[in-house]
Amino acid sequence: MANLNIVLFEPEIPANTGNIGRTCKATGTRLHLIEPLGFQLNERAIKRAGMDYWKDVDVTRYMNWQDFLEKNPRANIYMATTKGRKIYTEVQYEPDCYLMFGKESGGIPEEILKEYPDACVRIPMVGETRSLNLSNSAAIVLYEALRQNQFGGLKLEGQLHRLSWED
């Protein structure tokens, strides 16, 4: 089973964090929040986006980037950034890796990216598009990591209740 992690560096918009939390709950992924946050975790907007799943999300908060590093010294981190030289599908995600995303207004600071140039991955976009929505980006990269790890622990098949596939 994959034990993936999503790291949000100083997220600013509660609805994005709530949506990501819901995705984490649905995939068994741990959520790591690096402060300062642009909102309170008890805000209605985060709970609305995370729906009734938010209370069950495995969330860890950190005072800052250094605190995160100290508490996760062996974290294998992949950083989603428009400055990445590799496409997010060109790396091999380990089952316990950390997928990091920056704040909505500015991404992951360049001083951090410069420390991890080989860990920077990019989602392709047309022309000069600045970025995708944070929760969309997190879902895209997370599901690629899950796919590479055979969706370990996730339900792979659904079933229609009223109709049969054979009808």
PDB file of C-alpha atoms in Angstrom:
ATOM      1  CA  MET A   1       0.000   0.000   0.000  1.00  0.00           C
ATOM      2  CA  ALA A   2       1.246   3.463  -0.873  1.00  0.00           C
ATOM      3  CA  ASN A   3       1.684   5.841   2.081  1.00  0.00           C
ATOM      4  CA  LEU A   4       1.944   9.038   0.106  1.00  0.00           C
ATOM      5  CA  ASN A   5       2.137  12.533   1.542  1.00  0.00           C
ATOM      6  CA  ILE A   6       1.012  15.918   0.258  1.00  0.00           C
ATOM      7  CA  VAL A   7       2.842  18.948   1.599  1.00  0.00           C
ATOM      8  CA  LEU A   8       1.313  22.419   1.236  1.00  0.00           C
ATOM      9  CA  PHE A   9       3.784  25.238   1.726  1.00  0.00           C
ATOM     10  CA  GLU A  10       1.970  28.229   3.265  1.00  0.00           C
ATOM     11  CA  PRO A  11      -1.423  27.651   1.604  1.00  0.00           C
ATOM     12  CA  GLU A  12      -3.581  30.770   1.387  1.00  0.00           C
ATOM     13  CA  ILE A  13      -7.048  29.716   0.229  1.00  0.00           C
ATOM     14  CA  PRO A  14      -9.103  27.543   2.595  1.00  0.00           C
ATOM     15  CA  ALA A  15     -11.243  25.992  -0.156  1.00  0.00           C
ATOM     16  CA  ASN A  16      -8.140  24.648  -1.917  1.00  0.00           C
ATOM     17  CA  THR A  17      -6.826  23.095   1.284  1.00  0.00           C
ATOM     18  CA  GLY A  18     -10.266  21.646   2.029  1.00  0.00           C
ATOM     19  CA  ASN A  19     -10.448  20.106  -1.456  1.00  0.00           C
ATOM     20  CA  ILE A  20      -6.956  18.668  -1.075  1.00  0.00           C
ATOM     21  CA  GLY A  21      -7.892  17.300   2.339  1.00  0.00           C
ATOM     22  CA  ARG A  22     -10.869  15.536   0.794  1.00  0.00           C
ATOM     23  CA  THR A  23      -8.593  14.036  -1.865  1.00  0.00           C
ATOM     24  CA  CYS A  24      -6.186  12.939   0.861  1.00  0.00           C
ATOM     25  CA  LYS A  25      -9.008  11.227   2.765  1.00  0.00           C
ATOM     26  CA  ALA A  26     -10.182   9.452  -0.412  1.00  0.00           C
ATOM     27  CA  THR A  27      -6.683   8.145  -1.144  1.00  0.00           C
ATOM     28  CA  GLY A  28      -5.263   7.449   2.318  1.00  0.00           C
ATOM     29  CA  THR A  29      -2.713  10.215   1.825  1.00  0.00           C
ATOM     30  CA  ARG A  30      -1.296  12.229   4.726  1.00  0.00           C
ATOM     31  CA  LEU A  31      -1.530  16.033   4.551  1.00  0.00           C
ATOM     32  CA  HIS A  32       1.278  18.253   5.842  1.00  0.00           C
ATOM     33  CA  LEU A  33       0.683  22.010   6.245  1.00  0.00           C
ATOM     34  CA  ILE A  34       3.630  24.368   6.548  1.00  0.00           C
ATOM     35  CA  GLU A  35       2.721  27.647   8.257  1.00  0.00           C
ATOM     36  CA  PRO A  36       1.890  30.421   8.095  1.00  0.00           C
ATOM     37  CA  LEU A  37      -1.512  29.498   6.732  1.00  0.00           C
ATOM     38  CA  GLY A  38      -3.689  32.150   5.105  1.00  0.00           C
ATOM     39  CA  PHE A  39      -6.698  30.962   7.128  1.00  0.00           C
ATOM     40  CA  GLN A  40      -7.739  29.159  10.297  1.00  0.00           C
ATOM     41  CA  LEU A  41      -8.267  25.402  10.082  1.00  0.00           C
ATOM     42  CA  ASN A  42     -11.660  25.779  11.720  1.00  0.00           C
ATOM     43  CA  GLU A  43     -12.962  28.159   9.020  1.00  0.00           C
ATOM     44  CA  ARG A  44     -16.260  27.289   7.406  1.00  0.00           C
ATOM     45  CA  ALA A  45     -14.736  27.443   3.898  1.00  0.00           C
ATOM     46  CA  ILE A  46     -12.243  24.665   4.600  1.00  0.00           C
ATOM     47  CA  LYS A  47     -14.921  22.469   6.139  1.00  0.00           C
ATOM     48  CA  ARG A  48     -17.290  23.179   3.259  1.00  0.00           C
ATOM     49  CA  ALA A  49     -14.712  22.142   0.652  1.00  0.00           C
ATOM     50  CA  GLY A  50     -13.584  19.133   2.675  1.00  0.00           C
ATOM     51  CA  MET A  51     -17.186  18.215   3.465  1.00  0.00           C
ATOM     52  CA  ASP A  52     -17.647  15.698   6.239  1.00  0.00           C
ATOM     53  CA  TYR A  53     -14.270  14.138   5.350  1.00  0.00           C
ATOM     54  CA  TRP A  54     -12.193  16.942   6.880  1.00  0.00           C
ATOM     55  CA  LYS A  55     -12.507  15.586  10.430  1.00  0.00           C
ATOM     56  CA  ASP A  56     -10.886  12.316   9.281  1.00  0.00           C
ATOM     57  CA  VAL A  57      -7.965  13.781   7.324  1.00  0.00           C
ATOM     58  CA  ASP A  58      -4.525  12.896   8.713  1.00  0.00           C
ATOM     59  CA  VAL A  59      -3.111  16.456   9.050  1.00  0.00           C
ATOM     60  CA  THR A  60       0.208  17.551  10.529  1.00  0.00           C
ATOM     61  CA  ARG A  61       1.117  21.223  10.926  1.00  0.00           C
ATOM     62  CA  TYR A  62       4.620  22.697  10.981  1.00  0.00           C
ATOM     63  CA  MET A  63       5.743  26.117  12.178  1.00  0.00           C
ATOM     64  CA  ASN A  64       7.887  26.646   9.067  1.00  0.00           C
ATOM     65  CA  TRP A  65       9.980  24.890   6.395  1.00  0.00           C
ATOM     66  CA  GLN A  66      12.804  24.168   8.837  1.00  0.00           C
ATOM     67  CA  ASP A  67      10.403  22.546  11.284  1.00  0.00           C
ATOM     68  CA  PHE A  68       9.099  20.309   8.479  1.00  0.00           C
ATOM     69  CA  LEU A  69      12.641  19.255   7.515  1.00  0.00           C
ATOM     70  CA  GLU A  70      13.618  18.539  11.119  1.00  0.00           C
ATOM     71  CA  LYS A  71      10.553  16.358  11.688  1.00  0.00           C
ATOM     72  CA  ASN A  72      10.853  14.548   8.331  1.00  0.00           C
ATOM     73  CA  PRO A  73      14.628  14.138   7.852  1.00  0.00           C
ATOM     74  CA  ARG A  74      14.351  11.263   5.376  1.00  0.00           C
ATOM     75  CA  ALA A  75      11.480  12.662   3.316  1.00  0.00           C
ATOM     76  CA  ASN A  76      11.896  12.037  -0.391  1.00  0.00           C
ATOM     77  CA  ILE A  77      10.288  15.221  -1.718  1.00  0.00           C
ATOM     78  CA  TYR A  78       9.024  16.057  -5.201  1.00  0.00           C
ATOM     79  CA  MET A  79       8.194  19.729  -5.684  1.00  0.00           C
ATOM     80  CA  ALA A  80       5.524  20.750  -8.150  1.00  0.00           C
ATOM     81  CA  THR A  81       6.564  24.006  -9.781  1.00  0.00           C
ATOM     82  CA  THR A  82       6.285  25.784 -13.107  1.00  0.00           C
ATOM     83  CA  LYS A  83      10.082  26.088 -12.887  1.00  0.00           C
ATOM     84  CA  GLY A  84      10.608  22.318 -13.006  1.00  0.00           C
ATOM     85  CA  ARG A  85      12.714  20.846 -15.812  1.00  0.00           C
ATOM     86  CA  LYS A  86      11.000  17.442 -15.693  1.00  0.00           C
ATOM     87  CA  ILE A  87       7.374  16.628 -16.388  1.00  0.00           C
ATOM     88  CA  TYR A  88       5.610  15.071 -13.405  1.00  0.00           C
ATOM     89  CA  THR A  89       5.231  11.778 -15.308  1.00  0.00           C
ATOM     90  CA  GLU A  90       8.988  11.479 -15.887  1.00  0.00           C
ATOM     91  CA  VAL A  91       9.927  10.583 -12.325  1.00  0.00           C
ATOM     92  CA  GLN A  92       9.402   7.391 -10.315  1.00  0.00           C
ATOM     93  CA  TYR A  93       7.414   8.131  -7.152  1.00  0.00           C
ATOM     94  CA  GLU A  94       8.245   5.943  -4.174  1.00  0.00           C
ATOM     95  CA  PRO A  95       5.277   4.629  -2.137  1.00  0.00           C
ATOM     96  CA  ASP A  96       6.114   6.898   0.819  1.00  0.00           C
ATOM     97  CA  CYS A  97       7.256  10.039  -0.988  1.00  0.00           C
ATOM     98  CA  TYR A  98       6.191  13.626  -0.297  1.00  0.00           C
ATOM     99  CA  LEU A  99       4.524  15.720  -3.018  1.00  0.00           C
ATOM    100  CA  MET A 100       4.993  19.397  -2.253  1.00  0.00           C
ATOM    101  CA  PHE A 101       2.991  22.340  -3.578  1.00  0.00           C
ATOM    102  CA  GLY A 102       3.518  26.043  -2.947  1.00  0.00           C
ATOM    103  CA  LYS A 103       1.186  28.806  -1.933  1.00  0.00           C
ATOM    104  CA  GLU A 104      -1.349  29.997  -4.466  1.00  0.00           C
ATOM    105  CA  SER A 105       0.129  33.473  -4.958  1.00  0.00           C
ATOM    106  CA  GLY A 106       3.766  32.524  -5.448  1.00  0.00           C
ATOM    107  CA  GLY A 107       4.445  28.795  -5.408  1.00  0.00           C
ATOM    108  CA  ILE A 108       7.423  27.284  -3.622  1.00  0.00           C
ATOM    109  CA  PRO A 109      10.138  29.913  -2.982  1.00  0.00           C
ATOM    110  CA  GLU A 110      13.082  29.741  -5.376  1.00  0.00           C
ATOM    111  CA  GLU A 111      15.573  29.468  -2.518  1.00  0.00           C
ATOM    112  CA  ILE A 112      13.953  26.134  -1.618  1.00  0.00           C
ATOM    113  CA  LEU A 113      13.702  24.984  -5.245  1.00  0.00           C
ATOM    114  CA  LYS A 114      17.412  25.687  -5.777  1.00  0.00           C
ATOM    115  CA  GLU A 115      18.234  23.230  -2.977  1.00  0.00           C
ATOM    116  CA  TYR A 116      16.292  20.448  -4.771  1.00  0.00           C
ATOM    117  CA  PRO A 117      16.675  20.984  -8.546  1.00  0.00           C
ATOM    118  CA  ASP A 118      16.275  17.293  -9.418  1.00  0.00           C
ATOM    119  CA  ALA A 119      13.105  17.024  -7.352  1.00  0.00           C
ATOM    120  CA  CYS A 120      11.253  19.773  -9.244  1.00  0.00           C
ATOM    121  CA  VAL A 121       8.443  18.540 -11.501  1.00  0.00           C
ATOM    122  CA  ARG A 122       6.192  20.424 -13.838  1.00  0.00           C
ATOM    123  CA  ILE A 123       2.636  19.941 -15.122  1.00  0.00           C
ATOM    124  CA  PRO A 124       2.657  20.910 -18.828  1.00  0.00           C
ATOM    125  CA  MET A 125       0.481  23.860 -19.833  1.00  0.00           C
ATOM    126  CA  VAL A 126      -0.113  25.947 -22.937  1.00  0.00           C
ATOM    127  CA  GLY A 127       1.961  29.064 -23.568  1.00  0.00           C
ATOM    128  CA  GLU A 128       2.420  31.495 -20.712  1.00  0.00           C
ATOM    129  CA  THR A 129      -0.272  30.069 -18.446  1.00  0.00           C
ATOM    130  CA  ARG A 130       0.987  30.845 -14.935  1.00  0.00           C
ATOM    131  CA  SER A 131      -0.401  27.835 -13.125  1.00  0.00           C
ATOM    132  CA  LEU A 132      -3.306  25.509 -12.485  1.00  0.00           C
ATOM    133  CA  ASN A 133      -5.503  25.653  -9.411  1.00  0.00           C
ATOM    134  CA  LEU A 134      -3.653  24.253  -6.386  1.00  0.00           C
ATOM    135  CA  SER A 135      -6.147  21.488  -5.636  1.00  0.00           C
ATOM    136  CA  ASN A 136      -6.198  20.418  -9.302  1.00  0.00           C
ATOM    137  CA  SER A 137      -2.399  20.305  -9.403  1.00  0.00           C
ATOM    138  CA  ALA A 138      -2.244  18.246  -6.227  1.00  0.00           C
ATOM    139  CA  ALA A 139      -4.775  15.748  -7.592  1.00  0.00           C
ATOM    140  CA  ILE A 140      -2.946  15.400 -10.920  1.00  0.00           C
ATOM    141  CA  VAL A 141       0.438  14.645  -9.374  1.00  0.00           C
ATOM    142  CA  LEU A 142      -0.973  12.535  -6.551  1.00  0.00           C
ATOM    143  CA  TYR A 143      -2.895  10.271  -8.911  1.00  0.00           C
ATOM    144  CA  GLU A 144       0.192   9.774 -11.073  1.00  0.00           C
ATOM    145  CA  ALA A 145       2.110   8.698  -7.959  1.00  0.00           C
ATOM    146  CA  LEU A 146      -0.768   6.402  -7.009  1.00  0.00           C
ATOM    147  CA  ARG A 147      -0.903   4.955 -10.539  1.00  0.00           C
ATOM    148  CA  GLN A 148       2.815   4.228 -10.459  1.00  0.00           C
ATOM    149  CA  ASN A 149       2.268   2.392  -7.169  1.00  0.00           C
ATOM    150  CA  GLN A 150      -0.625   0.320  -8.590  1.00  0.00           C
ATOM    151  CA  PHE A 151      -3.178   2.365  -6.614  1.00  0.00           C
ATOM    152  CA  GLY A 152      -2.124   0.415  -3.524  1.00  0.00           C
ATOM    153  CA  GLY A 153      -4.966   0.060  -1.053  1.00  0.00           C
ATOM    154  CA  LEU A 154      -7.563   1.863  -3.197  1.00  0.00           C
ATOM    155  CA  LYS A 155     -10.822   0.382  -4.393  1.00  0.00           C
ATOM    156  CA  LEU A 156     -10.302  -0.307  -8.100  1.00  0.00           C
ATOM    157  CA  GLU A 157     -13.745  -1.391  -9.206  1.00  0.00           C
ATOM    158  CA  GLY A 158     -17.224   0.023  -8.843  1.00  0.00           C
ATOM    159  CA  GLN A 159     -20.616  -1.512  -9.416  1.00  0.00           C
ATOM    160  CA  LEU A 160     -23.878  -0.184 -10.790  1.00  0.00           C
ATOM    161  CA  HIS A 161     -26.803  -0.775  -8.472  1.00  0.00           C
ATOM    162  CA  ARG A 162     -29.757  -0.645 -10.825  1.00  0.00           C
ATOM    163  CA  LEU A 163     -28.269  -1.890 -14.063  1.00  0.00           C
ATOM    164  CA  SER A 164     -25.962  -4.674 -14.956  1.00  0.00           C
ATOM    165  CA  TRP A 165     -23.091  -4.188 -17.394  1.00  0.00           C
ATOM    166  CA  GLU A 166     -24.479  -7.178 -19.309  1.00  0.00           C
ATOM    167  CA  ASP A 167     -27.900  -5.506 -19.964  1.00  0.00           C
TER     168      ASP A 167
END
